PDB file of C-alpha atoms in Angstrom:
ATOM      1  CA  MET B   1     -12.999  -9.028   6.454  1.00 41.00           C
ATOM      2  CA  LYS B   2     -12.052  -5.946   4.725  1.00 40.00           C
ATOM      3  CA  LEU B   3     -14.847  -4.651   2.739  1.00 34.00           C
ATOM      4  CA  SER B   4     -16.611  -2.845  -2.479  1.00 33.00           C
ATOM      5  CA  LEU B   5     -17.222   0.074  -4.518  1.00 29.00           C
ATOM      6  CA  TYR B   6     -17.988  -2.267  -7.408  1.00 27.00           C
ATOM      7  CA  LEU B   7     -20.647  -3.976  -5.274  1.00 30.00           C
ATOM      8  CA  SER B   8     -23.313  -1.276  -5.027  1.00 26.00           C
ATOM      9  CA  ILE B   9     -25.728  -1.516  -2.080  1.00 26.00           C
ATOM     10  CA  SER B  10     -28.401   1.136  -1.714  1.00 27.00           C
ATOM     11  CA  ILE B  11     -28.976   1.678   2.003  1.00 27.00           C
ATOM     12  CA  LEU B  12     -31.113   4.833   2.006  1.00 28.00           C
ATOM     13  CA  PRO B  13     -34.552   3.132   2.204  1.00 28.00           C
ATOM     14  CA  LEU B  14     -33.365   0.864   5.003  1.00 29.00           C
ATOM     15  CA  PHE B  15     -31.753   3.829   6.743  1.00 27.00           C
ATOM     16  CA  LEU B  16     -35.046   5.690   6.821  1.00 28.00           C
ATOM     17  CA  LEU B  17     -36.846   2.620   8.093  1.00 31.00           C
ATOM     18  CA  GLY B  18     -34.224   1.769  10.669  1.00 35.00           C
ATOM     19  CA  THR B  19     -33.906   5.198  12.249  1.00 33.00           C
ATOM     20  CA  ASN B  20     -37.643   5.442  12.762  1.00 34.00           C
ATOM     21  CA  ALA B  21     -38.560   1.931  13.814  1.00 34.00           C
ATOM     22  CA  GLN B  22     -35.526   0.237  15.322  1.00 42.00           C
ATOM     23  CA  ALA B  23     -35.576  -0.492  19.029  1.00 39.00           C
ATOM     24  CA  ALA B  24     -32.399  -0.026  21.031  1.00 44.00           C
ATOM     25  CA  ASP B  25     -30.623  -2.883  22.759  1.00 47.00           C
ATOM     26  CA  ALA B  26     -30.636  -2.923  26.500  1.00 40.00           C
ATOM     27  CA  PRO B  27     -27.447  -1.253  27.815  1.00 42.00           C
ATOM     28  CA  VAL B  28     -24.504  -3.620  27.953  1.00 45.00           C
ATOM     29  CA  VAL B  29     -23.644  -4.219  31.591  1.00 43.00           C
ATOM     30  CA  ALA B  30     -19.985  -3.452  32.292  1.00 50.00           C
ATOM     31  CA  GLN B  31     -18.752  -6.822  33.516  1.00 68.00           C
ATOM     32  CA  CYS B  32     -15.434  -8.605  33.287  1.00 89.00           C
ATOM     33  CA  GLY B  33     -15.114 -11.534  30.916  1.00 92.00           C
ATOM     34  CA  LEU B  34     -13.962 -12.989  27.619  1.00 94.00           C
ATOM     35  CA  THR B  35     -15.537 -12.337  24.252  1.00 94.00           C
ATOM     36  CA  GLY B  36     -14.451 -13.193  20.751  1.00 95.00           C
ATOM     37  CA  MET B  37     -15.161 -14.122  17.144  1.00 95.00           C
ATOM     38  CA  VAL B  38     -14.027 -16.729  14.648  1.00 96.00           C
ATOM     39  CA  GLU B  39     -14.731 -16.356  10.937  1.00 96.00           C
ATOM     40  CA  GLY B  40     -13.789 -17.864   7.626  1.00 96.00           C
ATOM     41  CA  GLY B  41     -14.721 -17.524   3.989  1.00 97.00           C
ATOM     42  CA  ALA B  42     -13.837 -17.952   0.349  1.00 97.00           C
ATOM     43  CA  GLY B  43     -14.292 -16.086  -2.891  1.00 95.00           C
ATOM     44  CA  TYR B  44     -13.106 -15.090  -6.333  1.00 92.00           C
ATOM     45  CA  GLN B  45     -10.435 -12.598  -7.371  1.00 87.00           C
ATOM     46  CA  GLY B  46      -9.601 -11.026 -10.715  1.00 84.00           C
ATOM     47  CA  GLY B  47      -8.031  -7.868 -12.049  1.00 83.00           C
ATOM     48  CA  ASN B  48      -5.434  -6.462 -14.413  1.00 81.00           C
ATOM     49  CA  ILE B  49      -2.005  -4.850 -14.566  1.00 80.00           C
ATOM     50  CA  THR B  50      -1.270  -1.812 -16.709  1.00 80.00           C
ATOM     51  CA  GLY B  51       2.032  -0.160 -17.531  1.00 75.00           C
ATOM     52  CA  LEU B  52       4.240  -3.262 -17.677  1.00 67.00           C
ATOM     53  CA  SER B  53       5.514  -2.205 -21.100  1.00 61.00           C
ATOM     54  CA  VAL B  54       4.360  -0.789 -24.414  1.00 51.00           C
ATOM     55  CA  LEU B  55       3.829  -4.416 -25.501  1.00 48.00           C
ATOM     56  CA  VAL B  56       1.371  -5.075 -22.674  1.00 52.00           C
ATOM     57  CA  PRO B  57      -0.923  -2.056 -22.262  1.00 54.00           C
ATOM     58  CA  ASP B  58      -3.437  -4.075 -20.245  1.00 63.00           C
ATOM     59  CA  ALA B  59      -2.505  -7.485 -18.832  1.00 63.00           C
ATOM     60  CA  PRO B  60      -5.581  -9.203 -17.336  1.00 66.00           C
ATOM     61  CA  MET B  61      -5.263 -11.506 -14.358  1.00 65.00           C
ATOM     62  CA  SER B  62      -7.587 -14.459 -14.673  1.00 62.00           C
ATOM     63  CA  GLY B  63      -9.992 -15.227 -11.846  1.00 65.00           C
ATOM     64  CA  ASN B  64      -8.545 -17.135  -8.932  1.00 83.00           C
ATOM     65  CA  PHE B  65      -9.661 -18.611  -5.639  1.00 87.00           C
ATOM     66  CA  LEU B  66      -9.191 -16.665  -2.431  1.00 91.00           C
ATOM     67  CA  GLY B  67      -9.678 -17.931   1.105  1.00 94.00           C
ATOM     68  CA  PHE B  68      -9.348 -16.414   4.555  1.00 95.00           C
ATOM     69  CA  GLY B  69      -9.762 -17.053   8.248  1.00 96.00           C
ATOM     70  CA  GLU B  70      -9.709 -14.663  11.207  1.00 96.00           C
ATOM     71  CA  THR B  71     -10.013 -14.959  14.964  1.00 96.00           C
ATOM     72  CA  ALA B  72     -10.013 -12.479  17.858  1.00 96.00           C
ATOM     73  CA  ILE B  73     -10.401 -12.900  21.600  1.00 96.00           C
ATOM     74  CA  GLY B  74     -10.685 -10.060  24.068  1.00 96.00           C
ATOM     75  CA  TYR B  75     -10.904  -9.605  27.815  1.00 96.00           C
ATOM     76  CA  GLY B  76     -13.111  -6.729  28.884  1.00 94.00           C
ATOM     77  CA  CYS B  77     -13.559  -5.213  32.296  1.00 92.00           C
ATOM     78  CA  SER B  78     -15.656  -2.112  32.986  1.00 88.00           C
ATOM     79  CA  ASN B  79     -15.152   0.189  29.970  1.00 94.00           C
ATOM     80  CA  TRP B  80     -11.822  -1.308  28.861  1.00 96.00           C
ATOM     81  CA  MET B  81     -10.922  -4.226  26.620  1.00 97.00           C
ATOM     82  CA  ALA B  82      -7.650  -5.825  25.532  1.00 98.00           C
ATOM     83  CA  GLN B  83      -7.505  -8.362  22.709  1.00 97.00           C
ATOM     84  CA  LEU B  84      -5.302 -10.665  20.676  1.00 97.00           C
ATOM     85  CA  ASP B  85      -6.106 -11.474  17.058  1.00 97.00           C
ATOM     86  CA  SER B  86      -4.772 -13.404  14.081  1.00 96.00           C
ATOM     87  CA  ALA B  87      -5.662 -13.946  10.444  1.00 95.00           C
ATOM     88  CA  PHE B  88      -4.614 -15.868   7.340  1.00 95.00           C
ATOM     89  CA  TYR B  89      -5.281 -14.933   3.702  1.00 93.00           C
ATOM     90  CA  HIS B  90      -4.594 -16.881   0.526  1.00 90.00           C
ATOM     91  CA  SER B  91      -5.063 -15.717  -3.043  1.00 85.00           C
ATOM     92  CA  GLY B  92      -3.878 -16.885  -6.449  1.00 78.00           C
ATOM     93  CA  PHE B  93      -3.069 -15.030  -9.628  1.00 71.00           C
ATOM     94  CA  SER B  94      -2.467 -15.915 -13.259  1.00 70.00           C
ATOM     95  CA  ASN B  95      -1.364 -13.575 -16.038  1.00 65.00           C
ATOM     96  CA  ASN B  96      -0.898 -14.483 -19.697  1.00 62.00           C
ATOM     97  CA  ASN B  97       0.663 -11.770 -21.867  1.00 57.00           C
ATOM     98  CA  PRO B  98       3.165 -11.364 -24.728  1.00 56.00           C
ATOM     99  CA  LEU B  99       6.011 -11.379 -22.199  1.00 57.00           C
ATOM    100  CA  GLY B 100       5.050 -14.841 -20.959  1.00 62.00           C
ATOM    101  CA  GLN B 101       2.737 -16.828 -18.709  1.00 65.00           C
ATOM    102  CA  PHE B 102       3.026 -16.074 -14.992  1.00 67.00           C
ATOM    103  CA  ASP B 103       1.229 -17.922 -12.210  1.00 71.00           C
ATOM    104  CA  GLY B 104       1.515 -17.610  -8.496  1.00 75.00           C
ATOM    105  CA  GLN B 105      -0.032 -17.430  -5.085  1.00 80.00           C
ATOM    106  CA  ASP B 106       0.162 -15.053  -2.175  1.00 84.00           C
ATOM    107  CA  ASN B 107      -0.122 -16.051   1.485  1.00 90.00           C
ATOM    108  CA  GLN B 108      -0.338 -13.583   4.353  1.00 92.00           C
ATOM    109  CA  TRP B 109      -0.462 -14.025   8.110  1.00 93.00           C
ATOM    110  CA  HIS B 110      -1.473 -11.386  10.614  1.00 93.00           C
ATOM    111  CA  ILE B 111      -0.704 -11.461  14.348  1.00 95.00           C
ATOM    112  CA  GLY B 112      -1.846  -8.497  16.387  1.00 96.00           C
ATOM    113  CA  GLY B 113      -3.642  -6.989  19.311  1.00 97.00           C
ATOM    114  CA  ALA B 114      -5.464  -3.904  20.548  1.00 98.00           C
ATOM    115  CA  ILE B 115      -6.489  -2.087  23.687  1.00 98.00           C
ATOM    116  CA  PHE B 116      -9.417   0.314  23.776  1.00 98.00           C
ATOM    117  CA  TRP B 117     -11.914   2.241  25.859  1.00 97.00           C
ATOM    118  CA  ARG B 118     -15.570   1.703  25.004  1.00 95.00           C
ATOM    119  CA  ASN B 119     -19.019   2.835  25.989  1.00 93.00           C
ATOM    120  CA  ALA B 120     -22.035   1.043  24.524  1.00 86.00           C
ATOM    121  CA  SER B 121     -23.960   4.293  24.016  1.00 89.00           C
ATOM    122  CA  VAL B 122     -21.071   6.506  22.831  1.00 96.00           C
ATOM    123  CA  GLY B 123     -18.385   4.589  20.951  1.00 97.00           C
ATOM    124  CA  ARG B 124     -14.837   3.367  21.393  1.00 97.00           C
ATOM    125  CA  VAL B 125     -11.275   4.576  20.853  1.00 98.00           C
ATOM    126  CA  GLY B 126      -8.008   2.721  21.130  1.00 98.00           C
ATOM    127  CA  LEU B 127      -4.589   1.582  19.956  1.00 98.00           C
ATOM    128  CA  ALA B 128      -3.898  -1.389  17.679  1.00 98.00           C
ATOM    129  CA  ALA B 129      -0.738  -3.074  16.405  1.00 97.00           C
ATOM    130  CA  SER B 130       0.131  -6.061  14.259  1.00 96.00           C
ATOM    131  CA  GLU B 131       2.862  -7.911  12.410  1.00 95.00           C
ATOM    132  CA  ILE B 132       2.067  -8.863   8.806  1.00 93.00           C
ATOM    133  CA  LEU B 133       4.004 -11.800   7.325  1.00 93.00           C
ATOM    134  CA  ASN B 134       3.977 -12.369   3.582  1.00 88.00           C
ATOM    135  CA  ASN B 135       5.084 -15.163   1.256  1.00 87.00           C
ATOM    136  CA  THR B 136       4.596 -14.913  -2.514  1.00 79.00           C
ATOM    137  CA  HIS B 137       5.326 -17.652  -5.065  1.00 76.00           C
ATOM    138  CA  ILE B 138       5.822 -16.620  -8.686  1.00 73.00           C
ATOM    139  CA  GLY B 139       6.300 -19.137 -11.479  1.00 67.00           C
ATOM    140  CA  SER B 140       6.797 -19.087 -15.238  1.00 64.00           C
ATOM    141  CA  ALA B 141       8.446 -21.182 -17.924  1.00 59.00           C
ATOM    142  CA  ALA B 142      11.733 -19.418 -17.191  1.00 63.00           C
ATOM    143  CA  PHE B 143      11.877 -19.381 -13.386  1.00 63.00           C
ATOM    144  CA  ASN B 144      10.222 -20.086 -10.047  1.00 70.00           C
ATOM    145  CA  ALA B 145      10.730 -17.974  -6.962  1.00 71.00           C
ATOM    146  CA  ASP B 146       9.451 -17.692  -3.415  1.00 74.00           C
ATOM    147  CA  ILE B 147       9.829 -14.256  -1.873  1.00 78.00           C
ATOM    148  CA  GLY B 148       8.539 -13.010   1.426  1.00 83.00           C
ATOM    149  CA  GLY B 149       8.939 -10.499   4.200  1.00 89.00           C
ATOM    150  CA  SER B 150       7.168  -8.731   7.027  1.00 92.00           C
ATOM    151  CA  LEU B 151       5.665  -5.383   7.977  1.00 94.00           C
ATOM    152  CA  SER B 152       4.917  -3.839  11.366  1.00 96.00           C
ATOM    153  CA  ARG B 153       1.782  -1.735  11.795  1.00 96.00           C
ATOM    154  CA  ILE B 154       0.680   0.458  14.704  1.00 97.00           C
ATOM    155  CA  GLY B 155      -1.927   3.180  15.023  1.00 97.00           C
ATOM    156  CA  VAL B 156      -5.164   4.509  16.462  1.00 98.00           C
ATOM    157  CA  PHE B 157      -8.822   3.885  15.699  1.00 98.00           C
ATOM    158  CA  GLY B 158     -12.208   5.087  16.815  1.00 98.00           C
ATOM    159  CA  ASP B 159     -15.910   4.389  16.353  1.00 98.00           C
ATOM    160  CA  PHE B 160     -18.790   6.764  17.035  1.00 98.00           C
ATOM    161  CA  TYR B 161     -22.240   5.304  17.675  1.00 97.00           C
ATOM    162  CA  ALA B 162     -24.256   7.986  15.901  1.00 97.00           C
ATOM    163  CA  SER B 163     -27.544   6.204  16.697  1.00 96.00           C
ATOM    164  CA  ASP B 164     -28.893   2.739  17.406  1.00 95.00           C
ATOM    165  CA  ALA B 165     -28.760   2.137  13.654  1.00 97.00           C
ATOM    166  CA  ILE B 166     -25.484   3.769  12.619  1.00 98.00           C
ATOM    167  CA  THR B 167     -21.810   3.393  13.518  1.00 98.00           C
ATOM    168  CA  LEU B 168     -19.190   5.678  11.953  1.00 98.00           C
ATOM    169  CA  GLY B 169     -15.468   5.111  12.320  1.00 97.00           C
ATOM    170  CA  ALA B 170     -11.918   5.719  11.144  1.00 97.00           C
ATOM    171  CA  GLY B 171      -8.379   4.481  11.676  1.00 97.00           C
ATOM    172  CA  ALA B 172      -4.828   5.698  10.955  1.00 97.00           C
ATOM    173  CA  PHE B 173      -1.750   3.457  11.054  1.00 97.00           C
ATOM    174  CA  SER B 174       1.981   3.675  10.434  1.00 96.00           C
ATOM    175  CA  VAL B 175       3.423   0.772   8.404  1.00 95.00           C
ATOM    176  CA  ASN B 176       7.136  -0.084   8.274  1.00 95.00           C
ATOM    177  CA  GLY B 177       9.234  -3.100   7.364  1.00 94.00           C
ATOM    178  CA  ASN B 178      10.680  -5.229   4.579  1.00 91.00           C
ATOM    179  CA  PRO B 179       7.932  -6.725   2.413  1.00 84.00           C
ATOM    180  CA  PHE B 180      10.480  -8.679   0.320  1.00 74.00           C
ATOM    181  CA  HIS B 181      13.699 -10.439   1.257  1.00 67.00           C
ATOM    182  CA  PRO B 182      16.152 -12.437  -0.899  1.00 62.00           C
ATOM    183  CA  PRO B 183      15.974 -14.296  -3.235  1.00 61.00           C
ATOM    184  CA  GLY B 184      13.847 -11.318  -4.301  1.00 59.00           C
ATOM    185  CA  PRO B 185      15.060  -7.748  -3.868  1.00 66.00           C
ATOM    186  CA  THR B 186      15.642  -6.427  -0.352  1.00 78.00           C
ATOM    187  CA  VAL B 187      13.055  -3.660  -0.150  1.00 87.00           C
ATOM    188  CA  ALA B 188      12.232  -1.362   2.762  1.00 92.00           C
ATOM    189  CA  GLU B 189       8.737   0.069   3.067  1.00 94.00           C
ATOM    190  CA  THR B 190       7.657   3.067   5.135  1.00 96.00           C
ATOM    191  CA  GLY B 191       4.254   4.613   4.971  1.00 96.00           C
ATOM    192  CA  PHE B 192       0.726   5.163   6.197  1.00 94.00           C
ATOM    193  CA  GLU B 193      -2.634   3.502   5.786  1.00 95.00           C
ATOM    194  CA  GLY B 194      -5.986   4.868   6.838  1.00 96.00           C
ATOM    195  CA  ASN B 195      -9.657   4.034   6.555  1.00 96.00           C
ATOM    196  CA  ILE B 196     -13.119   5.412   7.082  1.00 97.00           C
ATOM    197  CA  HIS B 197     -16.096   3.105   7.550  1.00 97.00           C
ATOM    198  CA  ALA B 198     -19.783   3.026   8.298  1.00 98.00           C
ATOM    199  CA  LYS B 199     -22.069   0.253   9.497  1.00 98.00           C
ATOM    200  CA  PHE B 200     -25.854   0.407   9.288  1.00 98.00           C
ATOM    201  CA  TYR B 201     -28.059  -1.969  11.285  1.00 98.00           C
ATOM    202  CA  ALA B 202     -31.187  -2.340   9.152  1.00 98.00           C
ATOM    203  CA  THR B 203     -32.675  -4.740  11.729  1.00 97.00           C
ATOM    204  CA  ASP B 204     -31.342  -6.679  14.709  1.00 96.00           C
ATOM    205  CA  ASN B 205     -30.311  -9.427  12.292  1.00 97.00           C
ATOM    206  CA  ILE B 206     -29.134  -7.493   9.210  1.00 98.00           C
ATOM    207  CA  SER B 207     -26.239  -5.072   8.841  1.00 98.00           C
ATOM    208  CA  LEU B 208     -24.646  -3.296   5.870  1.00 98.00           C
ATOM    209  CA  SER B 209     -21.080  -1.983   5.899  1.00 98.00           C
ATOM    210  CA  LEU B 210     -19.071   0.346   3.671  1.00 97.00           C
ATOM    211  CA  GLN B 211     -15.357   1.082   3.942  1.00 96.00           C
ATOM    212  CA  GLY B 212     -12.792   3.180   2.090  1.00 96.00           C
ATOM    213  CA  ASP B 213      -9.034   2.647   2.489  1.00 96.00           C
ATOM    214  CA  ILE B 214      -5.995   4.647   1.422  1.00 96.00           C
ATOM    215  CA  GLN B 215      -2.319   3.693   1.391  1.00 95.00           C
ATOM    216  CA  ARG B 216       0.627   6.081   0.980  1.00 96.00           C
ATOM    217  CA  ALA B 217       4.073   4.529   1.173  1.00 95.00           C
ATOM    218  CA  ASN B 218       7.594   4.534  -0.251  1.00 94.00           C
ATOM    219  CA  LEU B 219       9.629   1.506  -1.286  1.00 92.00           C
ATOM    220  CA  THR B 220      13.412   1.869  -0.978  1.00 92.00           C
ATOM    221  CA  ASN B 221      15.847  -0.457  -2.752  1.00 86.00           C
ATOM    222  CA  ALA B 222      19.601   0.269  -3.049  1.00 83.00           C
ATOM    223  CA  GLY B 223      19.000   3.944  -2.404  1.00 85.00           C
ATOM    224  CA  THR B 224      16.193   4.278  -4.945  1.00 89.00           C
ATOM    225  CA  VAL B 225      12.857   5.458  -3.533  1.00 92.00           C
ATOM    226  CA  VAL B 226       9.654   4.556  -5.390  1.00 91.00           C
ATOM    227  CA  PRO B 227       6.127   5.640  -4.316  1.00 94.00           C
ATOM    228  CA  TRP B 228       3.743   2.742  -3.567  1.00 91.00           C
ATOM    229  CA  ASN B 229       0.221   4.111  -3.194  1.00 94.00           C
ATOM    230  CA  GLY B 230      -3.263   2.664  -3.289  1.00 94.00           C
ATOM    231  CA  ILE B 231      -6.960   3.021  -2.622  1.00 95.00           C
ATOM    232  CA  ALA B 232      -9.677   0.456  -1.930  1.00 95.00           C
ATOM    233  CA  GLY B 233     -13.429   0.418  -1.463  1.00 96.00           C
ATOM    234  CA  SER B 234     -15.565  -2.375  -0.095  1.00 96.00           C
ATOM    235  CA  ALA B 235     -19.096  -3.269   0.903  1.00 97.00           C
ATOM    236  CA  GLU B 236     -20.474  -6.096   3.003  1.00 98.00           C
ATOM    237  CA  ALA B 237     -23.864  -7.388   4.109  1.00 98.00           C
ATOM    238  CA  GLU B 238     -24.294  -9.668   7.136  1.00 98.00           C
ATOM    239  CA  TYR B 239     -27.200 -11.736   8.436  1.00 98.00           C
ATOM    240  CA  LEU B 240     -27.408 -13.095  11.982  1.00 97.00           C
ATOM    241  CA  VAL B 241     -29.198 -16.430  12.171  1.00 96.00           C
ATOM    242  CA  PRO B 242     -31.956 -15.866  14.781  1.00 94.00           C
ATOM    243  CA  ASN B 243     -31.352 -17.267  18.256  1.00 90.00           C
ATOM    244  CA  THR B 244     -27.806 -18.357  17.412  1.00 93.00           C
ATOM    245  CA  ALA B 245     -24.261 -16.973  17.580  1.00 94.00           C
ATOM    246  CA  LEU B 246     -23.749 -17.671  13.866  1.00 96.00           C
ATOM    247  CA  SER B 247     -23.925 -15.089  11.081  1.00 97.00           C
ATOM    248  CA  LEU B 248     -23.476 -15.244   7.303  1.00 98.00           C
ATOM    249  CA  PHE B 249     -21.910 -12.480   5.227  1.00 98.00           C
ATOM    250  CA  LEU B 250     -21.123 -11.608   1.625  1.00 98.00           C
ATOM    251  CA  GLY B 251     -19.131  -8.756   0.225  1.00 97.00           C
ATOM    252  CA  GLY B 252     -17.015  -7.295  -2.500  1.00 96.00           C
ATOM    253  CA  ARG B 253     -13.919  -5.160  -2.776  1.00 94.00           C
ATOM    254  CA  PHE B 254     -12.094  -3.139  -5.412  1.00 95.00           C
ATOM    255  CA  ALA B 255      -8.464  -2.102  -4.899  1.00 93.00           C
ATOM    256  CA  SER B 256      -5.986  -0.213  -7.074  1.00 93.00           C
ATOM    257  CA  ARG B 257      -2.278   0.267  -6.322  1.00 92.00           C
ATOM    258  CA  SER B 258       0.470   1.948  -8.279  1.00 92.00           C
ATOM    259  CA  TYR B 259       4.217   2.141  -8.505  1.00 83.00           C
ATOM    260  CA  ASP B 260       5.910   5.211  -9.956  1.00 76.00           C
ATOM    261  CA  PRO B 261       6.840   5.036 -12.845  1.00 68.00           C
ATOM    262  CA  PRO B 262       3.203   4.053 -13.266  1.00 79.00           C
ATOM    263  CA  ILE B 263       2.564   0.355 -13.027  1.00 85.00           C
ATOM    264  CA  ILE B 264      -1.025  -0.030 -11.826  1.00 88.00           C
ATOM    265  CA  ILE B 265      -2.419  -3.200 -10.258  1.00 86.00           C
ATOM    266  CA  ASN B 266      -6.222  -3.429 -10.072  1.00 89.00           C
ATOM    267  CA  GLU B 267      -8.018  -6.151  -8.118  1.00 89.00           C
ATOM    268  CA  THR B 268     -11.678  -7.069  -7.713  1.00 91.00           C
ATOM    269  CA  GLN B 269     -12.931  -9.550  -5.138  1.00 92.00           C
ATOM    270  CA  GLY B 270     -16.220 -11.154  -4.220  1.00 95.00           C
ATOM    271  CA  TYR B 271     -16.561 -13.410  -1.183  1.00 97.00           C
ATOM    272  CA  VAL B 272     -18.890 -15.174   1.236  1.00 98.00           C
ATOM    273  CA  GLY B 273     -18.267 -16.411   4.759  1.00 98.00           C
ATOM    274  CA  VAL B 274     -19.508 -17.251   8.240  1.00 98.00           C
ATOM    275  CA  THR B 275     -18.806 -15.738  11.661  1.00 97.00           C
ATOM    276  CA  TRP B 276     -19.259 -17.361  15.054  1.00 96.00           C
ATOM    277  CA  ALA B 277     -19.232 -15.165  18.154  1.00 95.00           C
ATOM    278  CA  PHE B 278     -18.741 -16.283  21.738  1.00 92.00           C
ATOM    279  CA  GLY B 279     -18.656 -14.873  25.235  1.00 90.00           C
ATOM    280  CA  GLY B 280     -20.822 -11.796  24.657  1.00 79.00           C
ATOM    281  CA  PRO B 281     -24.342 -10.740  23.722  1.00 75.00           C
ATOM    282  CA  VAL B 282     -25.714 -12.315  20.533  1.00 75.00           C
ATOM    283  CA  SER B 283     -29.232 -10.889  20.593  1.00 82.00           C
ATOM    284  CA  SER B 284     -28.381  -8.610  17.668  1.00 94.00           C
ATOM    285  CA  LEU B 285     -25.492  -7.739  15.374  1.00 95.00           C
ATOM    286  CA  ARG B 286     -25.397  -4.301  16.984  1.00 95.00           C
ATOM    287  CA  ALA B 287     -24.908  -5.750  20.468  1.00 92.00           C
ATOM    288  CA  ARG B 288     -22.270  -8.169  19.155  1.00 92.00           C
ATOM    289  CA  TYR B 289     -20.077  -5.534  17.521  1.00 93.00           C
ATOM    290  CA  ARG B 290     -20.489  -2.841  20.148  1.00 93.00           C
ATOM    291  CA  SER B 291     -19.405  -5.152  22.954  1.00 91.00           C
ATOM    292  CA  GLY B 292     -16.936  -7.397  21.117  1.00 92.00           C
ATOM    293  CA  PRO B 293     -13.365  -7.166  19.824  1.00 94.00           C
ATOM    294  CA  PHE B 294     -12.027  -4.717  17.231  1.00 95.00           C
ATOM    295  CA  ASP B 295     -11.630  -5.868  13.594  1.00 92.00           C
ATOM    296  CA  ASN B 296      -7.837  -5.417  13.433  1.00 90.00           C
ATOM    297  CA  PRO B 297      -6.468  -7.113  10.247  1.00 79.00           C
ATOM    298  CA  SER B 298      -4.790  -4.836   7.752  1.00 69.00           C
ATOM    299  CA  ILE B 299      -5.040  -4.178   4.012  1.00 54.00           C
ATOM    300  CA  ALA B 300      -1.317  -3.425   3.794  1.00 44.00           C
ATOM    301  CA  ASP B 301       0.414  -5.413   1.078  1.00 42.00           C
TER     302      ASP B 301
END
């Protein structure tokens, strides 16, 4: 899952402990075979919208349920792996302001894949692509509408295994498509999204992750171009149940996006979930992630 500045996790003491005392995994033997992960979770989402009008300087969005599921399966041989992945996300929103009561829900599907070179003691680098399908329902006393669309995403990513305890990484992706189709406006989107991330393995069974995301895009409708930009920060902690392939995680995320003229949408999320891995080493979280599939789902729209 995609992962919060508002959730502060101090990792320095664990970093000092981990770099001095953590034992390395045995090298992953380059063999051919399948590996994969399945995960799911649920949480809470809130936020606010500013700039709707002078009547609504700050329109809060009441807390709503969010749920998600992801799966990835890869086939690796020697230092190469190819994978297929999919994901589903659901979130609700509710906004009560002087302009009226609005309620709705957003559903997104992700279908994608990746191919990458990897080395268990160095890192990995590769190409990833996906199609993002969106359907949004908006309802009020005056109207109800279902609008949806799709975006295509392709780019590069890389991870550097700085030590047994630390992984550093980044990704850069081009995003293009039509996020909304009639009965809503026909809108074309072109842009870029990128991320930087770090994962720290405090022990074989505990990891902490931080990620920052940026989005720079333009929305075009009937010849009018409007900037659509955003940033996000997230944090996540994961615990591997000893002697099993099952892990538990919790995390938080803050995201802010803006149209120009400035309408700003802020979101905060907190979530919990479970991950089940198969086909690869499960002796530690480090071994799982350094020999398994790439976490491909996008933050776009």
